PDB file of C-alpha atoms in Angstrom:
ATOM      1  CA  MET A   1       0.901 -30.738  -1.931  1.00  0.00           C
ATOM      2  CA  LEU A   2       1.996 -27.921  -1.218  1.00  0.00           C
ATOM      3  CA  GLN A   3       6.136 -27.718  -2.183  1.00  0.00           C
ATOM      4  CA  ALA A   4       9.170 -25.369   0.672  1.00  0.00           C
ATOM      5  CA  ILE A   5      10.833 -22.862  -1.707  1.00  0.00           C
ATOM      6  CA  PRO A   6      14.036 -21.827  -0.779  1.00  0.00           C
ATOM      7  CA  LEU A   7      14.649 -17.706   0.482  1.00  0.00           C
ATOM      8  CA  GLU A   8      15.996 -16.769  -3.025  1.00  0.00           C
ATOM      9  CA  HIS A   9      12.953 -18.331  -5.249  1.00  0.00           C
ATOM     10  CA  LEU A  10      10.450 -16.614  -2.586  1.00  0.00           C
ATOM     11  CA  LEU A  11      12.381 -12.866  -2.861  1.00  0.00           C
ATOM     12  CA  TRP A  12      11.759 -13.871  -6.019  1.00  0.00           C
ATOM     13  CA  LEU A  13       8.109 -14.619  -6.321  1.00  0.00           C
ATOM     14  CA  ALA A  14       6.980 -11.465  -3.502  1.00  0.00           C
ATOM     15  CA  GLY A  15       9.502  -9.234  -6.409  1.00  0.00           C
ATOM     16  CA  ALA A  16       7.196 -10.471  -9.457  1.00  0.00           C
ATOM     17  CA  LEU A  17       4.010 -10.161  -7.488  1.00  0.00           C
ATOM     18  CA  LEU A  18       5.151  -5.766  -6.795  1.00  0.00           C
ATOM     19  CA  LEU A  19       5.793  -5.663 -10.237  1.00  0.00           C
ATOM     20  CA  ALA A  20       2.400  -6.822 -10.940  1.00  0.00           C
ATOM     21  CA  GLY A  21       0.532  -4.837  -8.607  1.00  0.00           C
ATOM     22  CA  LEU A  22       2.884  -1.741 -10.387  1.00  0.00           C
ATOM     23  CA  ALA A  23       1.761  -2.719 -14.013  1.00  0.00           C
ATOM     24  CA  THR A  24      -2.123  -3.823 -12.666  1.00  0.00           C
ATOM     25  CA  GLY A  25      -2.408   0.049 -11.044  1.00  0.00           C
ATOM     26  CA  ILE A  26      -0.783   1.251 -14.492  1.00  0.00           C
ATOM     27  CA  LEU A  27      -2.992  -0.113 -16.349  1.00  0.00           C
ATOM     28  CA  ALA A  28      -5.756  -0.125 -14.552  1.00  0.00           C
ATOM     29  CA  GLY A  29      -6.196   3.917 -14.774  1.00  0.00           C
ATOM     30  CA  LEU A  30      -4.965   3.368 -18.172  1.00  0.00           C
ATOM     31  CA  PHE A  31      -8.205   1.607 -19.537  1.00  0.00           C
ATOM     32  CA  GLY A  32     -10.183   2.009 -16.832  1.00  0.00           C
ATOM     33  CA  ILE A  33     -10.198  -1.931 -15.806  1.00  0.00           C
ATOM     34  CA  GLY A  34      -9.760  -2.981 -12.681  1.00  0.00           C
ATOM     35  CA  GLY A  35      -6.087  -5.415 -13.907  1.00  0.00           C
ATOM     36  CA  GLY A  36      -7.199  -8.752 -13.459  1.00  0.00           C
ATOM     37  CA  ALA A  37      -6.709  -9.023 -17.602  1.00  0.00           C
ATOM     38  CA  ILE A  38      -3.122  -8.843 -15.607  1.00  0.00           C
ATOM     39  CA  ILE A  39      -3.372  -9.969 -11.913  1.00  0.00           C
ATOM     40  CA  VAL A  40      -4.524 -13.249 -13.109  1.00  0.00           C
ATOM     41  CA  PRO A  41      -1.583 -14.482 -15.646  1.00  0.00           C
ATOM     42  CA  VAL A  42       0.775 -13.630 -12.760  1.00  0.00           C
ATOM     43  CA  LEU A  43      -0.627 -14.984 -10.245  1.00  0.00           C
ATOM     44  CA  TYR A  44      -1.367 -18.111 -12.085  1.00  0.00           C
ATOM     45  CA  GLU A  45       2.603 -18.697 -12.334  1.00  0.00           C
ATOM     46  CA  VAL A  46       3.400 -18.017  -9.057  1.00  0.00           C
ATOM     47  CA  PHE A  47       0.900 -19.936  -7.318  1.00  0.00           C
ATOM     48  CA  GLY A  48       2.080 -23.069  -9.513  1.00  0.00           C
ATOM     49  CA  ALA A  49       5.445 -22.062  -8.396  1.00  0.00           C
ATOM     50  CA  VAL A  50       4.592 -23.050  -5.136  1.00  0.00           C
ATOM     51  CA  GLY A  51       2.626 -26.276  -5.960  1.00  0.00           C
ATOM     52  CA  VAL A  52      -0.826 -25.111  -5.973  1.00  0.00           C
ATOM     53  CA  SER A  53      -2.490 -27.765  -8.264  1.00  0.00           C
ATOM     54  CA  ASP A  54      -4.010 -27.730 -11.057  1.00  0.00           C
ATOM     55  CA  ALA A  55      -7.952 -28.522  -9.821  1.00  0.00           C
ATOM     56  CA  GLU A  56      -7.114 -25.517  -7.673  1.00  0.00           C
ATOM     57  CA  ARG A  57      -4.539 -22.531  -9.516  1.00  0.00           C
ATOM     58  CA  MET A  58      -7.336 -21.094 -11.679  1.00  0.00           C
ATOM     59  CA  HIS A  59      -9.577 -20.532  -8.847  1.00  0.00           C
ATOM     60  CA  LEU A  60      -7.097 -19.333  -6.397  1.00  0.00           C
ATOM     61  CA  SER A  61      -5.824 -16.729  -9.055  1.00  0.00           C
ATOM     62  CA  VAL A  62      -9.157 -15.442 -10.074  1.00  0.00           C
ATOM     63  CA  GLY A  63     -10.796 -15.045  -6.391  1.00  0.00           C
ATOM     64  CA  THR A  64      -7.348 -13.262  -5.806  1.00  0.00           C
ATOM     65  CA  ALA A  65      -7.638 -11.208  -9.029  1.00  0.00           C
ATOM     66  CA  LEU A  66     -10.936  -9.803  -7.604  1.00  0.00           C
ATOM     67  CA  ALA A  67      -9.992  -8.841  -4.240  1.00  0.00           C
ATOM     68  CA  ILE A  68      -7.470  -7.284  -5.686  1.00  0.00           C
ATOM     69  CA  ILE A  69     -10.029  -5.211  -8.082  1.00  0.00           C
ATOM     70  CA  VAL A  70     -12.012  -4.354  -5.089  1.00  0.00           C
ATOM     71  CA  PRO A  71      -9.210  -0.750  -3.856  1.00  0.00           C
ATOM     72  CA  THR A  72      -7.299  -0.851  -7.349  1.00  0.00           C
ATOM     73  CA  ALA A  73     -10.547  -0.393  -9.385  1.00  0.00           C
ATOM     74  CA  LEU A  74     -12.035   2.541  -7.125  1.00  0.00           C
ATOM     75  CA  ARG A  75      -9.035   4.574  -7.064  1.00  0.00           C
ATOM     76  CA  SER A  76      -8.960   4.156 -10.425  1.00  0.00           C
ATOM     77  CA  PHE A  77     -12.688   5.501 -10.821  1.00  0.00           C
ATOM     78  CA  LEU A  78     -12.080   8.200  -8.196  1.00  0.00           C
ATOM     79  CA  ALA A  79      -9.404   9.670  -9.879  1.00  0.00           C
ATOM     80  CA  HIS A  80     -11.064   9.405 -13.614  1.00  0.00           C
ATOM     81  CA  ARG A  81     -13.792  11.044 -11.974  1.00  0.00           C
ATOM     82  CA  ARG A  82     -11.244  14.634 -11.262  1.00  0.00           C
ATOM     83  CA  ARG A  83     -11.034  14.403 -14.792  1.00  0.00           C
ATOM     84  CA  THR A  84     -13.098  13.035 -17.066  1.00  0.00           C
ATOM     85  CA  LYS A  85     -17.393  13.263 -16.779  1.00  0.00           C
ATOM     86  CA  VAL A  86     -18.288  10.164 -15.707  1.00  0.00           C
ATOM     87  CA  ASP A  87     -21.960   9.162 -17.106  1.00  0.00           C
ATOM     88  CA  ASP A  88     -23.306   8.331 -13.783  1.00  0.00           C
ATOM     89  CA  SER A  89     -26.968   6.991 -15.915  1.00  0.00           C
ATOM     90  CA  VAL A  90     -24.544   4.089 -17.326  1.00  0.00           C
ATOM     91  CA  LEU A  91     -24.166   3.224 -13.978  1.00  0.00           C
ATOM     92  CA  ARG A  92     -27.175   3.529 -12.378  1.00  0.00           C
ATOM     93  CA  ARG A  93     -28.652   1.713 -15.081  1.00  0.00           C
ATOM     94  CA  TRP A  94     -26.137  -1.051 -15.009  1.00  0.00           C
ATOM     95  CA  ALA A  95     -26.122  -1.265 -10.939  1.00  0.00           C
ATOM     96  CA  VAL A  96     -28.341  -4.151 -10.777  1.00  0.00           C
ATOM     97  CA  PRO A  97     -27.871  -5.849 -13.772  1.00  0.00           C
ATOM     98  CA  VAL A  98     -24.779  -6.195 -13.334  1.00  0.00           C
ATOM     99  CA  VAL A  99     -24.903  -7.472  -9.326  1.00  0.00           C
ATOM    100  CA  ALA A 100     -27.381 -10.491 -10.635  1.00  0.00           C
ATOM    101  CA  GLY A 101     -24.907 -11.638 -13.013  1.00  0.00           C
ATOM    102  CA  VAL A 102     -22.011 -11.446 -11.046  1.00  0.00           C
ATOM    103  CA  VAL A 103     -23.512 -13.606  -7.780  1.00  0.00           C
ATOM    104  CA  VAL A 104     -24.513 -16.171 -11.182  1.00  0.00           C
ATOM    105  CA  GLY A 105     -21.172 -16.132 -12.334  1.00  0.00           C
ATOM    106  CA  THR A 106     -20.115 -16.537  -9.012  1.00  0.00           C
ATOM    107  CA  VAL A 107     -22.108 -19.788  -8.612  1.00  0.00           C
ATOM    108  CA  LEU A 108     -20.753 -20.840 -12.426  1.00  0.00           C
ATOM    109  CA  ALA A 109     -17.531 -20.581 -11.664  1.00  0.00           C
ATOM    110  CA  ALA A 110     -17.746 -22.411  -7.760  1.00  0.00           C
ATOM    111  CA  VAL A 111     -19.427 -25.620  -9.836  1.00  0.00           C
ATOM    112  CA  SER A 112     -16.955 -25.023 -12.943  1.00  0.00           C
ATOM    113  CA  PRO A 113     -13.672 -27.314 -13.075  1.00  0.00           C
ATOM    114  CA  ASP A 114     -10.682 -25.145 -13.713  1.00  0.00           C
ATOM    115  CA  VAL A 115     -10.746 -25.698 -17.719  1.00  0.00           C
ATOM    116  CA  VAL A 116     -13.886 -23.632 -18.068  1.00  0.00           C
ATOM    117  CA  LEU A 117     -11.892 -20.344 -16.340  1.00  0.00           C
ATOM    118  CA  LYS A 118      -9.049 -21.106 -19.005  1.00  0.00           C
ATOM    119  CA  ILE A 119     -11.612 -21.428 -21.440  1.00  0.00           C
ATOM    120  CA  ALA A 120     -13.402 -18.242 -21.141  1.00  0.00           C
ATOM    121  CA  PHE A 121     -10.329 -16.469 -19.856  1.00  0.00           C
ATOM    122  CA  VAL A 122      -8.914 -17.294 -23.145  1.00  0.00           C
ATOM    123  CA  LEU A 123     -12.327 -16.044 -25.272  1.00  0.00           C
ATOM    124  CA  PHE A 124     -12.231 -13.019 -23.489  1.00  0.00           C
ATOM    125  CA  SER A 125      -8.567 -12.361 -24.475  1.00  0.00           C
ATOM    126  CA  ALA A 126      -9.125 -12.979 -28.085  1.00  0.00           C
ATOM    127  CA  LEU A 127     -12.230 -11.308 -28.522  1.00  0.00           C
ATOM    128  CA  MET A 128     -10.988  -7.814 -26.524  1.00  0.00           C
ATOM    129  CA  ALA A 129      -8.103  -8.074 -28.476  1.00  0.00           C
ATOM    130  CA  SER A 130      -9.467  -8.522 -31.707  1.00  0.00           C
ATOM    131  CA  LYS A 131     -11.887  -5.101 -30.728  1.00  0.00           C
ATOM    132  CA  LEU A 132      -8.442  -3.392 -29.408  1.00  0.00           C
ATOM    133  CA  LEU A 133      -6.283  -4.229 -32.623  1.00  0.00           C
ATOM    134  CA  PHE A 134      -8.125  -4.047 -35.366  1.00  0.00           C
ATOM    135  CA  GLY A 135     -11.194  -2.671 -34.823  1.00  0.00           C
ATOM    136  CA  ARG A 136     -12.386   0.919 -36.589  1.00  0.00           C
ATOM    137  CA  ASP A 137     -14.328   4.176 -35.526  1.00  0.00           C
ATOM    138  CA  SER A 138     -16.636   2.748 -38.330  1.00  0.00           C
ATOM    139  CA  TRP A 139     -17.622  -0.416 -36.188  1.00  0.00           C
ATOM    140  CA  VAL A 140     -20.511   1.093 -34.173  1.00  0.00           C
ATOM    141  CA  LEU A 141     -24.249  -0.412 -33.298  1.00  0.00           C
ATOM    142  CA  ALA A 142     -25.659   2.922 -33.225  1.00  0.00           C
ATOM    143  CA  ASP A 143     -24.907   6.789 -32.563  1.00  0.00           C
ATOM    144  CA  GLU A 144     -26.845   6.689 -29.415  1.00  0.00           C
ATOM    145  CA  LEU A 145     -27.287   3.764 -25.823  1.00  0.00           C
ATOM    146  CA  PRO A 146     -29.853   1.436 -26.727  1.00  0.00           C
ATOM    147  CA  GLY A 147     -32.627   1.178 -24.209  1.00  0.00           C
ATOM    148  CA  ARG A 148     -33.226  -0.778 -21.123  1.00  0.00           C
ATOM    149  CA  VAL A 149     -33.497  -4.150 -21.915  1.00  0.00           C
ATOM    150  CA  ALA A 150     -30.702  -3.736 -24.136  1.00  0.00           C
ATOM    151  CA  MET A 151     -28.988  -2.663 -21.474  1.00  0.00           C
ATOM    152  CA  THR A 152     -30.410  -4.755 -18.520  1.00  0.00           C
ATOM    153  CA  LEU A 153     -28.436  -7.497 -21.134  1.00  0.00           C
ATOM    154  CA  TYR A 154     -25.567  -6.310 -21.702  1.00  0.00           C
ATOM    155  CA  GLY A 155     -25.110  -5.198 -18.159  1.00  0.00           C
ATOM    156  CA  PHE A 156     -25.784  -8.667 -16.887  1.00  0.00           C
ATOM    157  CA  GLY A 157     -23.524  -9.806 -19.391  1.00  0.00           C
ATOM    158  CA  ILE A 158     -20.530  -7.674 -17.940  1.00  0.00           C
ATOM    159  CA  GLY A 159     -21.239  -9.321 -14.459  1.00  0.00           C
ATOM    160  CA  ALA A 160     -21.630 -12.792 -15.332  1.00  0.00           C
ATOM    161  CA  SER A 161     -18.990 -13.099 -17.240  1.00  0.00           C
ATOM    162  CA  ALA A 162     -16.721 -10.936 -14.609  1.00  0.00           C
ATOM    163  CA  PRO A 163     -16.106 -13.449 -12.268  1.00  0.00           C
ATOM    164  CA  LEU A 164     -15.721 -16.235 -14.664  1.00  0.00           C
ATOM    165  CA  ILE A 165     -12.392 -14.354 -16.102  1.00  0.00           C
ATOM    166  CA  GLY A 166     -11.170 -12.227 -13.026  1.00  0.00           C
ATOM    167  CA  ILE A 167     -11.364  -8.841 -14.514  1.00  0.00           C
ATOM    168  CA  SER A 168     -13.451  -5.856 -12.676  1.00  0.00           C
ATOM    169  CA  GLY A 169     -15.843  -5.993 -16.095  1.00  0.00           C
ATOM    170  CA  GLY A 170     -14.495  -2.665 -16.934  1.00  0.00           C
ATOM    171  CA  GLY A 171     -12.464  -3.785 -20.336  1.00  0.00           C
ATOM    172  CA  ILE A 172     -16.069  -4.647 -22.050  1.00  0.00           C
ATOM    173  CA  ALA A 173     -18.009  -2.420 -20.838  1.00  0.00           C
ATOM    174  CA  THR A 174     -15.507   0.068 -22.683  1.00  0.00           C
ATOM    175  CA  VAL A 175     -15.797  -1.629 -25.552  1.00  0.00           C
ATOM    176  CA  VAL A 176     -19.722  -1.721 -25.344  1.00  0.00           C
ATOM    177  CA  LEU A 177     -19.950   2.054 -24.737  1.00  0.00           C
ATOM    178  CA  THR A 178     -17.690   2.949 -27.708  1.00  0.00           C
ATOM    179  CA  LEU A 179     -19.736   0.671 -29.540  1.00  0.00           C
ATOM    180  CA  TYR A 180     -22.728   3.416 -29.259  1.00  0.00           C
ATOM    181  CA  ARG A 181     -19.762   6.325 -30.040  1.00  0.00           C
ATOM    182  CA  VAL A 182     -18.824   7.502 -26.257  1.00  0.00           C
ATOM    183  CA  PRO A 183     -16.264   9.064 -26.237  1.00  0.00           C
ATOM    184  CA  ILE A 184     -13.479   6.817 -25.183  1.00  0.00           C
ATOM    185  CA  HIS A 185     -11.977   8.682 -22.101  1.00  0.00           C
ATOM    186  CA  THR A 186     -15.939   9.200 -20.786  1.00  0.00           C
ATOM    187  CA  ALA A 187     -16.226   5.757 -21.600  1.00  0.00           C
ATOM    188  CA  ILE A 188     -12.978   4.761 -19.602  1.00  0.00           C
ATOM    189  CA  ALA A 189     -13.798   6.980 -16.450  1.00  0.00           C
ATOM    190  CA  THR A 190     -17.443   4.884 -16.404  1.00  0.00           C
ATOM    191  CA  SER A 191     -16.625   1.742 -16.594  1.00  0.00           C
ATOM    192  CA  ALA A 192     -14.305   1.731 -14.257  1.00  0.00           C
ATOM    193  CA  GLY A 193     -16.815   2.510 -11.775  1.00  0.00           C
ATOM    194  CA  LEU A 194     -18.245  -0.737 -13.034  1.00  0.00           C
ATOM    195  CA  GLY A 195     -14.643  -2.271 -10.366  1.00  0.00           C
ATOM    196  CA  ALA A 196     -16.182  -2.521  -7.084  1.00  0.00           C
ATOM    197  CA  LEU A 197     -19.480  -3.035  -7.913  1.00  0.00           C
ATOM    198  CA  ILE A 198     -18.487  -6.023  -9.597  1.00  0.00           C
ATOM    199  CA  ALA A 199     -15.031  -7.012  -7.391  1.00  0.00           C
ATOM    200  CA  VAL A 200     -16.703  -7.074  -4.077  1.00  0.00           C
ATOM    201  CA  PRO A 201     -20.215  -9.710  -4.087  1.00  0.00           C
ATOM    202  CA  GLY A 202     -17.546 -11.757  -6.985  1.00  0.00           C
ATOM    203  CA  ALA A 203     -14.114 -11.913  -3.953  1.00  0.00           C
ATOM    204  CA  ILE A 204     -17.217 -13.324  -1.233  1.00  0.00           C
ATOM    205  CA  GLY A 205     -18.047 -15.699  -3.831  1.00  0.00           C
ATOM    206  CA  TYR A 206     -14.860 -16.744  -4.628  1.00  0.00           C
ATOM    207  CA  ILE A 207     -13.847 -16.948  -0.533  1.00  0.00           C
ATOM    208  CA  LEU A 208     -17.088 -18.459   0.672  1.00  0.00           C
ATOM    209  CA  SER A 209     -16.620 -21.133  -2.286  1.00  0.00           C
ATOM    210  CA  GLY A 210     -13.204 -21.918  -1.537  1.00  0.00           C
ATOM    211  CA  LEU A 211     -13.625 -22.193   2.569  1.00  0.00           C
ATOM    212  CA  SER A 212     -13.598 -26.366   2.247  1.00  0.00           C
ATOM    213  CA  HIS A 213     -10.785 -26.236  -0.261  1.00  0.00           C
ATOM    214  CA  LEU A 214      -8.330 -24.882   3.149  1.00  0.00           C
ATOM    215  CA  ASP A 215      -6.180 -27.775   3.357  1.00  0.00           C
ATOM    216  CA  VAL A 216      -4.972 -27.764  -0.963  1.00  0.00           C
ATOM    217  CA  LEU A 217      -4.328 -24.150  -0.601  1.00  0.00           C
ATOM    218  CA  PRO A 218      -1.142 -21.943   0.156  1.00  0.00           C
ATOM    219  CA  PRO A 219      -0.834 -20.681   3.868  1.00  0.00           C
ATOM    220  CA  PHE A 220      -3.135 -17.702   4.389  1.00  0.00           C
ATOM    221  CA  SER A 221      -5.322 -18.091   2.535  1.00  0.00           C
ATOM    222  CA  LEU A 222      -9.051 -16.864   3.006  1.00  0.00           C
ATOM    223  CA  GLY A 223     -11.316 -19.446   0.483  1.00  0.00           C
ATOM    224  CA  TYR A 224     -10.218 -18.689  -2.667  1.00  0.00           C
ATOM    225  CA  VAL A 225      -8.566 -15.421  -1.548  1.00  0.00           C
ATOM    226  CA  SER A 226      -4.266 -15.250  -0.916  1.00  0.00           C
ATOM    227  CA  LEU A 227      -3.734 -12.748   1.329  1.00  0.00           C
ATOM    228  CA  PRO A 228      -0.019 -12.241   0.617  1.00  0.00           C
ATOM    229  CA  GLY A 229      -1.506 -12.044  -3.043  1.00  0.00           C
ATOM    230  CA  LEU A 230      -4.138  -9.138  -2.001  1.00  0.00           C
ATOM    231  CA  LEU A 231      -1.733  -7.422   0.186  1.00  0.00           C
ATOM    232  CA  LEU A 232       1.449  -7.037  -2.177  1.00  0.00           C
ATOM    233  CA  VAL A 233      -0.495  -6.625  -5.511  1.00  0.00           C
ATOM    234  CA  GLY A 234      -3.310  -4.568  -4.187  1.00  0.00           C
ATOM    235  CA  GLY A 235      -1.837  -2.051  -1.967  1.00  0.00           C
ATOM    236  CA  VAL A 236       0.889  -1.461  -4.735  1.00  0.00           C
ATOM    237  CA  ALA A 237      -1.960  -1.270  -7.270  1.00  0.00           C
ATOM    238  CA  THR A 238      -3.896   0.928  -5.311  1.00  0.00           C
ATOM    239  CA  LEU A 239      -1.275   3.573  -5.405  1.00  0.00           C
ATOM    240  CA  ALA A 240      -0.489   2.867  -8.733  1.00  0.00           C
ATOM    241  CA  ALA A 241      -4.112   3.508 -10.388  1.00  0.00           C
ATOM    242  CA  PRO A 242      -4.496   7.537 -10.125  1.00  0.00           C
ATOM    243  CA  LEU A 243      -0.524   7.234 -12.192  1.00  0.00           C
ATOM    244  CA  GLY A 244      -1.841   5.304 -15.139  1.00  0.00           C
ATOM    245  CA  ALA A 245      -4.929   7.539 -15.331  1.00  0.00           C
ATOM    246  CA  ARG A 246      -3.373  11.069 -15.362  1.00  0.00           C
ATOM    247  CA  LEU A 247      -0.827   8.569 -18.154  1.00  0.00           C
ATOM    248  CA  ALA A 248      -4.276   8.203 -19.946  1.00  0.00           C
ATOM    249  CA  HIS A 249      -4.374  11.775 -21.441  1.00  0.00           C
ATOM    250  CA  ALA A 250      -0.896  11.186 -22.400  1.00  0.00           C
ATOM    251  CA  PHE A 251      -1.125   8.665 -25.040  1.00  0.00           C
ATOM    252  CA  THR A 252      -3.300   9.092 -28.197  1.00  0.00           C
ATOM    253  CA  LYS A 253      -6.833   6.283 -28.520  1.00  0.00           C
ATOM    254  CA  ARG A 254      -4.563   4.572 -30.833  1.00  0.00           C
ATOM    255  CA  GLN A 255      -1.782   3.425 -28.943  1.00  0.00           C
ATOM    256  CA  LEU A 256      -3.830   3.028 -25.834  1.00  0.00           C
ATOM    257  CA  GLU A 257      -5.604   0.351 -27.733  1.00  0.00           C
ATOM    258  CA  VAL A 258      -2.890  -1.474 -29.729  1.00  0.00           C
ATOM    259  CA  GLY A 259      -0.700  -2.202 -26.436  1.00  0.00           C
ATOM    260  CA  PHE A 260      -2.816  -3.578 -23.847  1.00  0.00           C
ATOM    261  CA  GLY A 261      -4.707  -5.530 -27.116  1.00  0.00           C
ATOM    262  CA  LEU A 262      -0.705  -7.030 -27.936  1.00  0.00           C
ATOM    263  CA  TYR A 263      -0.479  -7.384 -23.930  1.00  0.00           C
ATOM    264  CA  LEU A 264      -4.260  -9.851 -24.087  1.00  0.00           C
ATOM    265  CA  LEU A 265      -3.154 -11.361 -26.918  1.00  0.00           C
ATOM    266  CA  ILE A 266      -0.003 -12.703 -25.483  1.00  0.00           C
ATOM    267  CA  VAL A 267      -1.760 -14.410 -21.853  1.00  0.00           C
ATOM    268  CA  GLY A 268      -4.635 -15.695 -23.556  1.00  0.00           C
ATOM    269  CA  LEU A 269      -1.693 -17.842 -26.088  1.00  0.00           C
ATOM    270  CA  ARG A 270      -0.318 -18.414 -22.522  1.00  0.00           C
ATOM    271  CA  PHE A 271      -3.623 -20.301 -21.086  1.00  0.00           C
ATOM    272  CA  VAL A 272      -3.650 -22.108 -24.813  1.00  0.00           C
ATOM    273  CA  VAL A 273      -0.726 -23.900 -24.141  1.00  0.00           C
ATOM    274  CA  ALA A 274      -1.677 -24.481 -20.410  1.00  0.00           C
ATOM    275  CA  LEU A 275      -5.274 -26.427 -21.336  1.00  0.00           C
ATOM    276  CA  PHE A 276      -3.400 -28.210 -24.630  1.00  0.00           C
ATOM    277  CA  ALA A 277      -0.773 -29.084 -21.609  1.00  0.00           C
ATOM    278  CA  ASN A 278      -3.409 -30.829 -19.801  1.00  0.00           C
ATOM    279  CA  LEU A 279      -5.137 -32.964 -22.965  1.00  0.00           C
TER     280      LEU A 279
END
C-alpha cells in the first residue's frame, strides 16, 4: 500500500532525485554510460520511501532508469563524438545483436521476481568493480577486435544484460573494447552510442509489462516507468552529460577507473544487504 508522505520529506526526495540526475549526467559523460548504475540504487531507495512494495520496487527502478538513459546517453554520445573518434564500425556490427539481446532481456525481466534483478545488479557491480580496481593494461584478450561471431555474441550479451540491470550497456561495452586494446577514450565514446539503442526498446518493454500493475504503483506511473522520476532525474542528467564529457579529458584513466569502481562496490553491497534482509 502506497503511503502518504509529509511535504518536507517529499521535498527531500525531490532533492535527492535532482542530485542523482546531476551525478548521472556527469558520470554518463565521464564513463560513456547511461547512468543506470547510479540511478537504480537511488530510485530504489526513493520508491521504498513512498511505500512501493518489494515485489514491484526493483522493476520500477530499472524501468525508470532505462527511460532516463535514452536522452542522457544520446547527449553523452553526441558530446563525445565532437571530441573523440567514435568507431562506427563497432556500432554497426553490434546494432542487430544488441537489440535482439534487449528484447530477450526485457522478456526475462518481466517474468522474473524482484530478487533476480537484485542478483543481476550485484553480479554486474562486482565484475565491473573488479576490472576497474584491479585490472591492468596487460589484461587483454587480443590486439584487435574479434571476428563476426564473437562480436555478435558480445553484442547480444550486452543487450540482454541491460534490461535486467537497468543500464545502457556502455560500461560493459567499454570493458569489452579495452580488452582488445581499443583506446579508453575511443571505447567510452563508442560505448556511449549504444545507450539509446539499448534503452529505447528496454523502456518500452518495461512500460508494457507494468501496465497490469498500475494499481500498486505510485501515481503518474506509465507501466514500470515513473514519470516524475523520468522528468526530475532525466532532465538534469541530460543537461549535465556534456559537462561529464569535458571532465573525462581532465582526469587520468586510472582516476576514472578507481572512482567508478569504488562507487560500484558501495551500491553492490547495498543490494547484497537487501537480499539478505529478505531471506
